[in-house]
Every structure is written in structure tokens, then in C-alpha cells.
Coordinates of C-alpha atoms in Angstrom, one line a residue:
M1 CA 182.8 176.9 -38.6
S2 CA 185.8 175.5 -40.6
L3 CA 186.8 171.9 -40.3
P4 CA 190.2 171.2 -38.5
E5 CA 193.0 170.5 -41.0
A6 CA 193.5 167.0 -39.6
E7 CA 189.8 166.2 -40.2
R8 CA 190.0 167.6 -43.8
F9 CA 193.1 165.4 -44.4
A10 CA 191.2 162.4 -43.0
R11 CA 188.1 163.1 -45.2
L12 CA 190.3 163.2 -48.3
R13 CA 191.9 160.0 -47.2
L14 CA 188.6 158.3 -46.5
A15 CA 187.2 159.5 -49.9
R16 CA 190.2 157.9 -51.6
A17 CA 189.9 154.6 -49.7
E18 CA 189.0 151.5 -51.8
R19 CA 185.3 150.5 -51.5
V20 CA 184.3 153.8 -50.1
G21 CA 181.9 155.6 -52.4
P22 CA 179.8 158.8 -51.8
V23 CA 177.0 156.9 -50.1
S24 CA 179.3 154.9 -47.7
F25 CA 181.4 158.0 -47.1
R26 CA 178.4 159.9 -45.8
Q27 CA 177.2 156.9 -43.8
L28 CA 180.7 156.4 -42.2
L29 CA 180.7 160.0 -41.1
D30 CA 177.1 159.6 -39.7
R31 CA 178.1 156.4 -37.8
F32 CA 181.5 157.4 -36.4
G33 CA 181.2 161.2 -36.2
S34 CA 184.4 162.0 -38.0
A35 CA 186.6 160.7 -40.8
G36 CA 189.4 160.1 -38.4
H37 CA 187.3 157.7 -36.3
A38 CA 185.9 156.1 -39.5
L39 CA 189.4 155.4 -40.8
D40 CA 190.3 153.8 -37.5
A41 CA 187.3 151.5 -37.7
L42 CA 187.3 150.8 -41.5
P43 CA 189.8 147.8 -41.7
D44 CA 188.0 145.9 -38.9
L45 CA 184.6 146.7 -40.3
I46 CA 185.6 145.2 -43.7
R47 CA 187.2 142.1 -42.0
K48 CA 184.0 141.5 -39.9
G49 CA 181.9 141.9 -43.1
G50 CA 183.8 139.1 -44.8
G51 CA 186.4 141.2 -46.7
H52 CA 190.1 140.3 -46.6
G53 CA 193.5 141.9 -47.2
Y54 CA 192.3 145.5 -46.9
S55 CA 194.6 148.4 -46.3
L56 CA 193.9 152.1 -46.1
P57 CA 195.5 154.5 -48.6
P58 CA 199.0 155.4 -47.4
V59 CA 199.3 158.8 -45.8
E60 CA 202.1 159.5 -48.3
Q61 CA 199.6 159.0 -51.2
I62 CA 197.3 161.7 -49.8
E63 CA 200.2 164.1 -49.1
Q64 CA 201.3 163.6 -52.8
E65 CA 197.8 164.5 -54.0
L66 CA 197.8 167.6 -51.9
A67 CA 201.2 168.6 -53.1
A68 CA 200.1 168.1 -56.7
G69 CA 197.1 170.4 -56.0
D70 CA 199.4 173.0 -54.6
R71 CA 201.7 172.9 -57.7
A72 CA 198.7 173.3 -59.9
G73 CA 197.3 176.2 -57.9
A74 CA 194.2 174.1 -57.2
G75 CA 191.9 174.4 -54.1
L76 CA 190.4 171.5 -52.2
L77 CA 186.9 171.5 -50.9
V78 CA 185.7 168.6 -48.6
L79 CA 182.2 167.9 -47.6
G80 CA 181.6 169.9 -44.4
D81 CA 183.8 172.9 -45.4
A82 CA 182.0 176.3 -45.1
A83 CA 182.8 177.0 -48.8
Y84 CA 181.4 173.7 -50.1
P85 CA 178.7 174.6 -52.6
P86 CA 175.3 174.5 -50.8
M87 CA 173.4 173.3 -53.9
L88 CA 175.7 170.3 -54.2
A89 CA 175.6 169.6 -50.5
A90 CA 171.8 169.0 -50.9
V91 CA 172.4 166.2 -53.4
D92 CA 171.9 162.6 -52.1
P93 CA 174.8 161.7 -51.8
P94 CA 177.1 164.7 -52.4
P95 CA 180.6 164.2 -53.7
P96 CA 182.9 163.8 -50.7
V97 CA 185.7 166.0 -52.1
L98 CA 186.1 168.5 -54.9
W99 CA 189.3 170.0 -56.5
T100 CA 188.9 173.4 -58.0
R101 CA 191.0 175.7 -60.2
G102 CA 190.0 179.3 -60.8
D103 CA 187.2 181.2 -59.0
A104 CA 185.7 178.7 -56.6
A105 CA 183.2 181.3 -55.4
L106 CA 181.3 180.7 -58.6
L107 CA 180.3 177.3 -57.3
S108 CA 178.0 178.9 -54.7
R109 CA 176.2 181.3 -57.0
E110 CA 172.9 180.6 -58.7
A111 CA 173.7 178.5 -61.8
V112 CA 172.0 176.9 -64.8
A113 CA 173.6 174.1 -66.8
V114 CA 173.6 174.0 -70.6
V115 CA 174.4 170.5 -72.0
G116 CA 174.0 168.7 -75.3
A117 CA 175.5 166.7 -78.2
R118 CA 179.2 166.5 -78.8
V119 CA 178.7 166.3 -82.5
A120 CA 176.4 169.3 -82.6
S121 CA 174.9 171.2 -85.5
A122 CA 176.0 174.8 -86.2
G123 CA 172.5 175.9 -85.3
G124 CA 172.6 174.0 -82.0
Q125 CA 175.9 175.6 -81.1
R126 CA 174.6 179.0 -81.9
I127 CA 171.5 178.4 -79.7
A128 CA 173.7 177.2 -76.8
R129 CA 176.1 180.2 -77.1
G130 CA 173.1 182.6 -77.2
L131 CA 171.4 181.0 -74.2
A132 CA 174.6 181.0 -72.2
R133 CA 175.2 184.7 -73.0
Q134 CA 171.6 185.6 -72.0
L135 CA 171.9 183.5 -68.8
G136 CA 175.1 185.2 -67.8
Q137 CA 173.7 188.7 -68.5
A138 CA 170.7 187.7 -66.2
G139 CA 173.1 186.9 -63.4
F140 CA 173.4 183.1 -63.7
V141 CA 176.6 181.2 -63.7
V142 CA 176.6 178.7 -66.7
V143 CA 177.7 175.1 -65.9
S144 CA 178.7 172.5 -68.4
G145 CA 181.2 169.7 -69.0
L146 CA 183.8 171.1 -71.4
A147 CA 183.0 168.5 -74.0
R148 CA 183.1 169.5 -77.7
G149 CA 179.9 170.7 -79.3
I150 CA 177.2 172.2 -77.1
D151 CA 179.2 172.2 -73.9
A152 CA 182.1 174.2 -75.5
A153 CA 179.6 176.6 -77.1
A154 CA 177.9 177.2 -73.7
H155 CA 181.2 177.9 -72.0
A156 CA 182.2 180.3 -74.7
G157 CA 178.9 182.2 -74.5
A158 CA 179.3 182.7 -70.8
I159 CA 183.1 183.3 -70.5
E160 CA 182.6 187.0 -69.8
T161 CA 180.0 186.5 -67.0
G162 CA 181.1 183.4 -65.3
T163 CA 181.2 179.7 -66.2
V164 CA 182.0 176.4 -64.5
A165 CA 183.5 173.4 -66.3
V166 CA 183.0 170.1 -64.5
L167 CA 185.5 167.5 -65.6
G168 CA 185.6 163.7 -65.5
G169 CA 189.3 163.5 -64.9
G170 CA 191.3 165.6 -62.6
V171 CA 191.1 169.4 -62.8
D172 CA 194.5 169.3 -64.5
D173 CA 193.3 166.9 -67.2
V174 CA 192.3 168.9 -70.3
Y175 CA 189.9 166.7 -72.3
P176 CA 189.3 166.9 -75.1
S177 CA 192.7 168.5 -76.0
E178 CA 191.1 170.6 -78.7
N179 CA 189.4 172.6 -75.9
A180 CA 192.8 173.6 -74.3
S181 CA 192.4 177.3 -75.2
L182 CA 188.9 177.3 -73.8
Y183 CA 190.1 175.6 -70.6
D184 CA 192.7 178.3 -70.2
Q185 CA 190.1 181.0 -70.6
I186 CA 187.9 179.3 -68.0
L187 CA 190.8 179.1 -65.5
E188 CA 191.3 182.8 -65.9
R189 CA 187.7 183.9 -65.7
G190 CA 185.7 181.0 -64.4
C191 CA 186.2 177.8 -62.5
V192 CA 187.1 174.2 -63.3
V193 CA 186.0 171.5 -60.8
S194 CA 186.3 167.7 -60.4
E195 CA 185.9 165.1 -57.7
S196 CA 188.7 163.0 -59.3
P197 CA 192.2 163.0 -57.9
M198 CA 194.8 165.4 -59.3
G199 CA 196.4 163.9 -62.4
A200 CA 193.6 161.4 -63.1
R201 CA 192.8 160.8 -66.7
A202 CA 189.1 160.7 -67.6
Q203 CA 187.6 157.2 -68.0
A204 CA 184.2 156.4 -69.4
R205 CA 182.9 155.5 -65.9
D206 CA 183.8 159.0 -64.7
F207 CA 181.3 160.9 -66.9
P208 CA 178.0 159.8 -65.2
R209 CA 179.6 160.9 -61.9
R210 CA 180.6 164.2 -63.5
N211 CA 177.0 164.6 -64.8
R212 CA 175.5 164.5 -61.4
I213 CA 177.8 167.3 -60.3
I214 CA 176.8 169.4 -63.3
S215 CA 173.1 169.0 -62.4
G216 CA 173.8 169.2 -58.7
L217 CA 175.4 172.7 -58.9
S218 CA 172.6 174.0 -61.0
R219 CA 169.0 175.2 -60.4
G220 CA 168.0 173.9 -63.8
V221 CA 169.5 172.0 -66.7
I222 CA 168.9 173.0 -70.4
V223 CA 169.3 170.3 -73.0
V224 CA 169.9 171.8 -76.5
E225 CA 170.7 168.8 -78.7
A226 CA 171.0 165.1 -77.7
E227 CA 170.4 161.7 -79.1
L228 CA 168.2 159.3 -77.1
R229 CA 171.1 157.4 -75.7
S230 CA 173.4 160.2 -74.5
G231 CA 175.1 161.6 -71.4
S232 CA 173.0 164.7 -71.7
L233 CA 169.8 162.7 -71.1
I234 CA 171.6 161.1 -68.1
T235 CA 172.2 164.6 -66.8
A236 CA 168.6 165.5 -67.3
R237 CA 167.4 162.4 -65.4
L238 CA 169.8 163.2 -62.6
A239 CA 168.5 166.8 -62.5
N240 CA 164.9 165.6 -62.2
E241 CA 165.9 163.2 -59.4
Q242 CA 167.6 166.1 -57.6
G243 CA 164.5 168.3 -57.9
R244 CA 166.0 170.6 -60.5
D245 CA 164.1 172.0 -63.4
V246 CA 164.7 170.3 -66.7
F247 CA 164.4 172.4 -69.9
A248 CA 164.6 171.2 -73.5
V249 CA 165.1 173.2 -76.7
P250 CA 162.8 171.6 -79.4
G251 CA 164.2 170.6 -82.7
S252 CA 163.3 169.2 -86.1
P253 CA 162.1 165.6 -86.0
L254 CA 164.3 164.9 -89.0
D255 CA 167.4 165.4 -87.0
P256 CA 168.4 162.5 -84.6
R257 CA 170.0 165.1 -82.3
S258 CA 166.5 166.5 -81.7
K259 CA 165.1 163.2 -80.5
G260 CA 166.5 163.6 -76.9
P261 CA 165.1 167.1 -76.2
N262 CA 161.8 166.2 -78.0
E263 CA 161.5 163.1 -75.8
L264 CA 162.2 165.2 -72.7
L265 CA 159.4 167.5 -73.7
R266 CA 157.0 164.6 -74.0
Q267 CA 158.0 163.5 -70.5
G268 CA 157.2 167.0 -69.1
A269 CA 160.4 169.0 -69.5
I270 CA 159.9 172.8 -69.8
L271 CA 160.1 174.1 -73.4
C272 CA 163.0 176.5 -73.7
E273 CA 163.3 178.9 -76.6
G274 CA 165.1 181.7 -74.7
I275 CA 165.9 183.2 -71.3
D276 CA 162.2 184.2 -70.7
D277 CA 161.2 180.5 -70.4
V278 CA 163.9 180.1 -67.8
R279 CA 162.8 183.2 -65.9
R280 CA 159.1 182.1 -65.9
A281 CA 160.0 178.7 -64.5
F282 CA 162.2 180.1 -61.8
E283 CA 159.5 182.6 -60.7
T284 CA 157.3 179.6 -59.8
L285 CA 158.1 178.8 -56.1
R286 CA 159.7 175.4 -55.9
T287 CA 161.5 173.8 -53.0
L288 CA 164.5 171.7 -54.0
R289 CA 164.3 168.2 -52.6
E290 CA 167.0 168.1 -50.0
P291 CA 167.8 164.8 -48.4
P292 CA 165.8 164.4 -45.2
V293 CA 167.6 164.6 -41.9
D294 CA 168.5 161.0 -41.4
H295 CA 170.1 159.2 -38.4
P296 CA 170.0 155.6 -39.6
F297 CA 172.6 154.4 -37.0
E298 CA 170.7 155.6 -34.0
G299 CA 170.8 152.7 -31.4
A300 CA 173.1 150.6 -33.5
P301 CA 175.4 148.4 -31.5
D302 CA 179.2 148.7 -31.8
E303 CA 179.5 145.1 -32.9
I304 CA 177.2 143.5 -35.5
D305 CA 176.9 139.7 -35.2
A306 CA 178.2 137.7 -38.2
A307 CA 175.0 135.6 -38.3
F308 CA 172.9 138.8 -38.5
L309 CA 175.1 140.1 -41.4
D310 CA 174.4 136.9 -43.2
R311 CA 170.6 137.2 -42.6
V312 CA 170.6 140.7 -44.0
A313 CA 172.7 139.6 -47.0
D314 CA 170.2 136.8 -47.7
L315 CA 167.4 139.4 -48.2
L316 CA 169.3 141.4 -50.8
S317 CA 168.7 141.0 -54.5
P318 CA 169.7 142.9 -57.7
T319 CA 166.5 145.0 -57.2
P320 CA 167.1 147.9 -54.7
T321 CA 165.6 147.1 -51.3
P322 CA 164.9 149.8 -48.7
R323 CA 166.6 149.2 -45.4
D324 CA 163.3 149.7 -43.5
E325 CA 161.8 146.8 -45.6
I326 CA 164.7 144.6 -44.5
A327 CA 164.2 145.7 -40.9
R328 CA 160.5 144.7 -41.1
A329 CA 161.4 141.4 -42.6
L330 CA 163.8 140.6 -39.8
D331 CA 161.8 142.3 -37.1
A332 CA 165.1 144.1 -36.2
P333 CA 165.9 147.7 -35.3
I334 CA 166.6 150.0 -38.3
G335 CA 170.0 151.0 -36.8
D336 CA 171.2 147.4 -36.7
V337 CA 170.2 146.9 -40.4
A338 CA 171.8 150.2 -41.5
A339 CA 175.1 149.2 -39.7
A340 CA 174.9 145.7 -41.3
L341 CA 174.4 147.1 -44.8
L342 CA 177.3 149.5 -44.4
E343 CA 179.6 146.6 -43.3
L344 CA 178.3 144.4 -46.1
S345 CA 179.0 147.1 -48.7
L346 CA 182.5 147.7 -47.5
A347 CA 183.2 144.0 -47.7
G348 CA 181.9 144.0 -51.3
R349 CA 178.8 141.9 -50.5
A350 CA 176.3 144.7 -51.1
T351 CA 175.9 148.0 -52.9
L352 CA 174.6 151.0 -51.0
L353 CA 172.2 153.3 -53.0
P354 CA 170.9 156.8 -52.4
G355 CA 167.8 157.1 -50.2
G356 CA 168.7 154.2 -47.8
S357 CA 168.4 151.3 -50.3
A358 CA 170.8 148.5 -51.1
S359 CA 171.3 145.8 -53.7
I360 CA 173.7 143.1 -54.6

């Protein structure tokens, strides 16, 4: 069943609200049942949690973003839409909203990500193109990040069969500019997707968020070349946390770009020399780790006492602490603790983390 347009508008507005990230977005929906009710409650929640001077995004700002999407021919998917990609909905937490350009139906097909170094060797790019072509011919959509190097080669290899480019900026932000022609080809035959607002320019902080979408859309992630400190290894780590298969193409120990894949292999990644390695891995029955059905606010009161908020805040540290551990320490109901943590996070006094943990 489709969401009412008013609720879709409210979900976009809630997603754009200051201090509301993917974890708190999901929890606000759980607690209040709809984005509309969450928006009504948000300013008071922040005030009670100790925050001051908070205001919601103006309705006009959201209308302008929707108008910009219309002008660009972009489509909006919000969490809860029937067309929202099911693989991505299983991520903890899923992106609240996605903008798309091109064929959004590709987002719901079985996909494999191919990622790697921006400054890639000619051999690495040839491998990425060949793997992407083989994956496409085998019926997979190829997902990558439109970066130079391995990403661009992977998109080029799968352009005929279907490829998805996940961007850090808005779906109308072509970065790097040298990939403008490739971007146009993907618009025509594939799909471009981003959780950033229309018109947003990519910042460094956007790429880890982008990487979790690349892995979240995919059944597996193949790393072709990557140095030890690289975004590709972040994508591989996120894929592992999301229950996806991680593949690595081995390389020469003399090339620093082989250190990332070789280290992944030491950690248990699946060796990938071609499409047959991917097929064999996928023939092994594996259930993706979907977030458990969670009702953390069951029994939570409408009002959380300020003294209780302070007691919960006192138990937090830079080390992530599960909410059930806090509940045991306070001998308090889990619903009360979950509600308190949500209010503290909205007031900037705590950070909510996937899996029901929090830190300062």
C-alpha cells in the first residue's frame, strides 16, 4: 500500500530536520507512528531534552526541494514506499529518503557492487570492466560510486546491462566532472541515486554514507584494488556488517593498491578471479541479517522526567552502550530508556547508533 502524499511530504521534512539522522528518523517513526506526528512532537522533545532554539525546516524549503526534483526529472523514494529497494530497507538503519534519476526499478533487482581505487592501474580497470560485463550478462545489476578509476570502469562494463551509480552529493551533482559523459550514459540506461538533497555538492563526510548505500543495495561487494586506508575498505566493512558477501581480487604484493584486497582475503573475504567465484558463493544458502523486529518504545510514557534523562545521560560514555544495559543499571523499563535516549540524541547530548546502542 502506498503512503499518503501528506505522509511522504512529512517524511522528507523529518529527514531534512536538523539533528535527525537515519537512526533517530526510524525511532521517531516507531515512537509516534507517523512522520506527521513526529514533526508535531519534535520541538518539544528537544526542549525537554535540554536543547534550545530549535525550529523545523520550513515547508517552503521542502517544496523547493521537490520542485528541484521535478525540474531534474528525478523521482523521490521515502522509507515505507512500496518501490523502496527491499535490500536497502533491510539495512540498520536504512536511508530515510532517496532521490533517483533514470530507471529506479534497477534498485530492486539483484545487484553486486564493484568498487576500488580511484588511482587504479590499467590492469585493475580492465579487471573491473570485465567483471562488470560478466555480472551484467549473468543478470546482475552492477552498483558503484561513479568515482574515477575502478568505479568508472565497473559502470562502463555494465552500461549495456544495467548499472546504478550512488552519489555523495545530490543526484544532479556530477562528481568528478570528468565522468560527465559516463553520468549521461547511466541516466539513459541505468540509475543514479543519492540520499542527499537536490543540488547538494558532495562533501568528504558524505562518502561513508554513500558507501553504506552501495553495499546495502547489493548482495555482495567486490573490491578490485584499494589501499589499506580507503573508502573501498569502508564499503567492504559495511557490507560485512550488513550480512553481504565480500569478495576481493588478489594482486601483487609489490603494488600498494593490492594491500587492501589482500588484507580482506586474510580476514576471510571470498577470493574473486571471475564470475564463477561469485556464482559459487551465491549458490551457498545465506540469509541476510535483517534488523530484528524491534518495539523499543513499548510501554514508554508520554513524558520523560528530566531527572531520569540526566540519570540516563550520566551512564553514557564514548564507548557504545546498549540500551538494555542502561535499563539494567537503572532497574528501569527498556521503553523508558529508549525514549530518554531518543530525547537526549535530539538535544545533542547523545548519539544513537545502529542496534539500539548510544554514546556521547
